[in-house]
Coordinates of C-alpha atoms in Angstrom, one line a residue:
X106 CA 118.4 132.5 104.4
X107 CA 122.2 132.2 103.7
X108 CA 124.0 129.0 103.2
X109 CA 127.8 128.6 103.8
X110 CA 129.6 125.5 102.8
X111 CA 133.0 124.4 104.0
X112 CA 134.7 121.3 102.4
X113 CA 137.4 119.4 104.3
X114 CA 138.9 116.9 101.9
X115 CA 136.6 114.3 100.0
X116 CA 134.9 112.9 103.1
X117 CA 133.5 115.9 105.0
X118 CA 131.5 119.0 104.3
X119 CA 130.0 121.3 106.7
X120 CA 126.9 123.5 105.7
X121 CA 125.7 126.3 107.8
X122 CA 122.2 127.5 107.0
X123 CA 121.6 130.8 108.7
X124 CA 117.7 131.0 108.9
X125 CA 117.7 134.4 110.8
X126 CA 119.8 136.3 113.3
X127 CA 119.2 133.8 116.0
X128 CA 118.6 130.5 114.4
X129 CA 121.3 128.4 112.5
X130 CA 121.2 124.8 111.2
X131 CA 124.6 123.1 110.9
X132 CA 124.8 119.9 108.9
X133 CA 127.8 117.7 108.6
X134 CA 127.9 115.5 105.6
X135 CA 130.1 112.5 105.5
X136 CA 130.9 110.6 102.3
X137 CA 130.6 106.8 103.1
X138 CA 131.0 103.8 100.8
X139 CA 127.2 103.4 100.6
X140 CA 126.5 107.1 99.9
X141 CA 126.3 110.0 102.3
X142 CA 125.5 110.2 106.0
X143 CA 124.4 113.7 107.4
X144 CA 124.0 115.0 110.8
X145 CA 122.0 118.2 111.7
X146 CA 121.9 120.3 114.8
X147 CA 120.9 123.7 115.5
X148 CA 122.1 126.8 117.3
X149 CA 119.5 126.8 120.2
X150 CA 121.0 126.2 123.4
X151 CA 118.1 124.3 124.8
X152 CA 118.5 121.9 121.9
X153 CA 122.2 121.3 122.2
X154 CA 121.6 117.5 122.7
X155 CA 119.4 117.1 119.5
X156 CA 120.9 115.7 116.5
X157 CA 119.1 114.6 113.4
X158 CA 120.5 112.1 111.0
X159 CA 120.1 111.0 107.4
X160 CA 121.4 108.4 105.2
X161 CA 121.0 108.2 101.4
X162 CA 122.9 107.5 98.2
X163 CA 122.2 111.2 97.2
X164 CA 123.9 114.0 99.1
X165 CA 121.0 116.5 99.0
X166 CA 118.6 113.7 100.0
X167 CA 120.7 112.9 103.0
X168 CA 120.8 116.5 104.0
X169 CA 117.1 116.8 103.8
X170 CA 116.5 113.6 105.8
X171 CA 118.9 115.0 108.6
X172 CA 117.1 118.3 108.8
X173 CA 113.6 116.7 108.9
X174 CA 114.7 114.4 111.5
X175 CA 116.0 117.5 113.5
X176 CA 112.8 119.3 113.1
X177 CA 110.9 116.2 114.3
X178 CA 113.0 116.0 117.4
X179 CA 112.6 119.7 117.9
X180 CA 108.8 119.3 118.0
X181 CA 109.0 116.3 120.5
X182 CA 111.4 118.4 122.9
X183 CA 110.2 122.0 122.7
X184 CA 112.5 124.4 124.7

């Protein structure tokens, strides 16, 4: 797995997690007054409408919550 992080100012960070050649998870992390809000999506075309979300005071926990939410949605709506 490879992770690439792009930072856009103080308010936005985009992480791309390359799981394998055909599966990527993209997480957008926003800084908000209460902590961090994250939105996760993946590269599968049949999951284009799915977006996991997470909110927490800790950035990494926010990311984990968003990814876990995305995986839950992927299980509920298999391609």
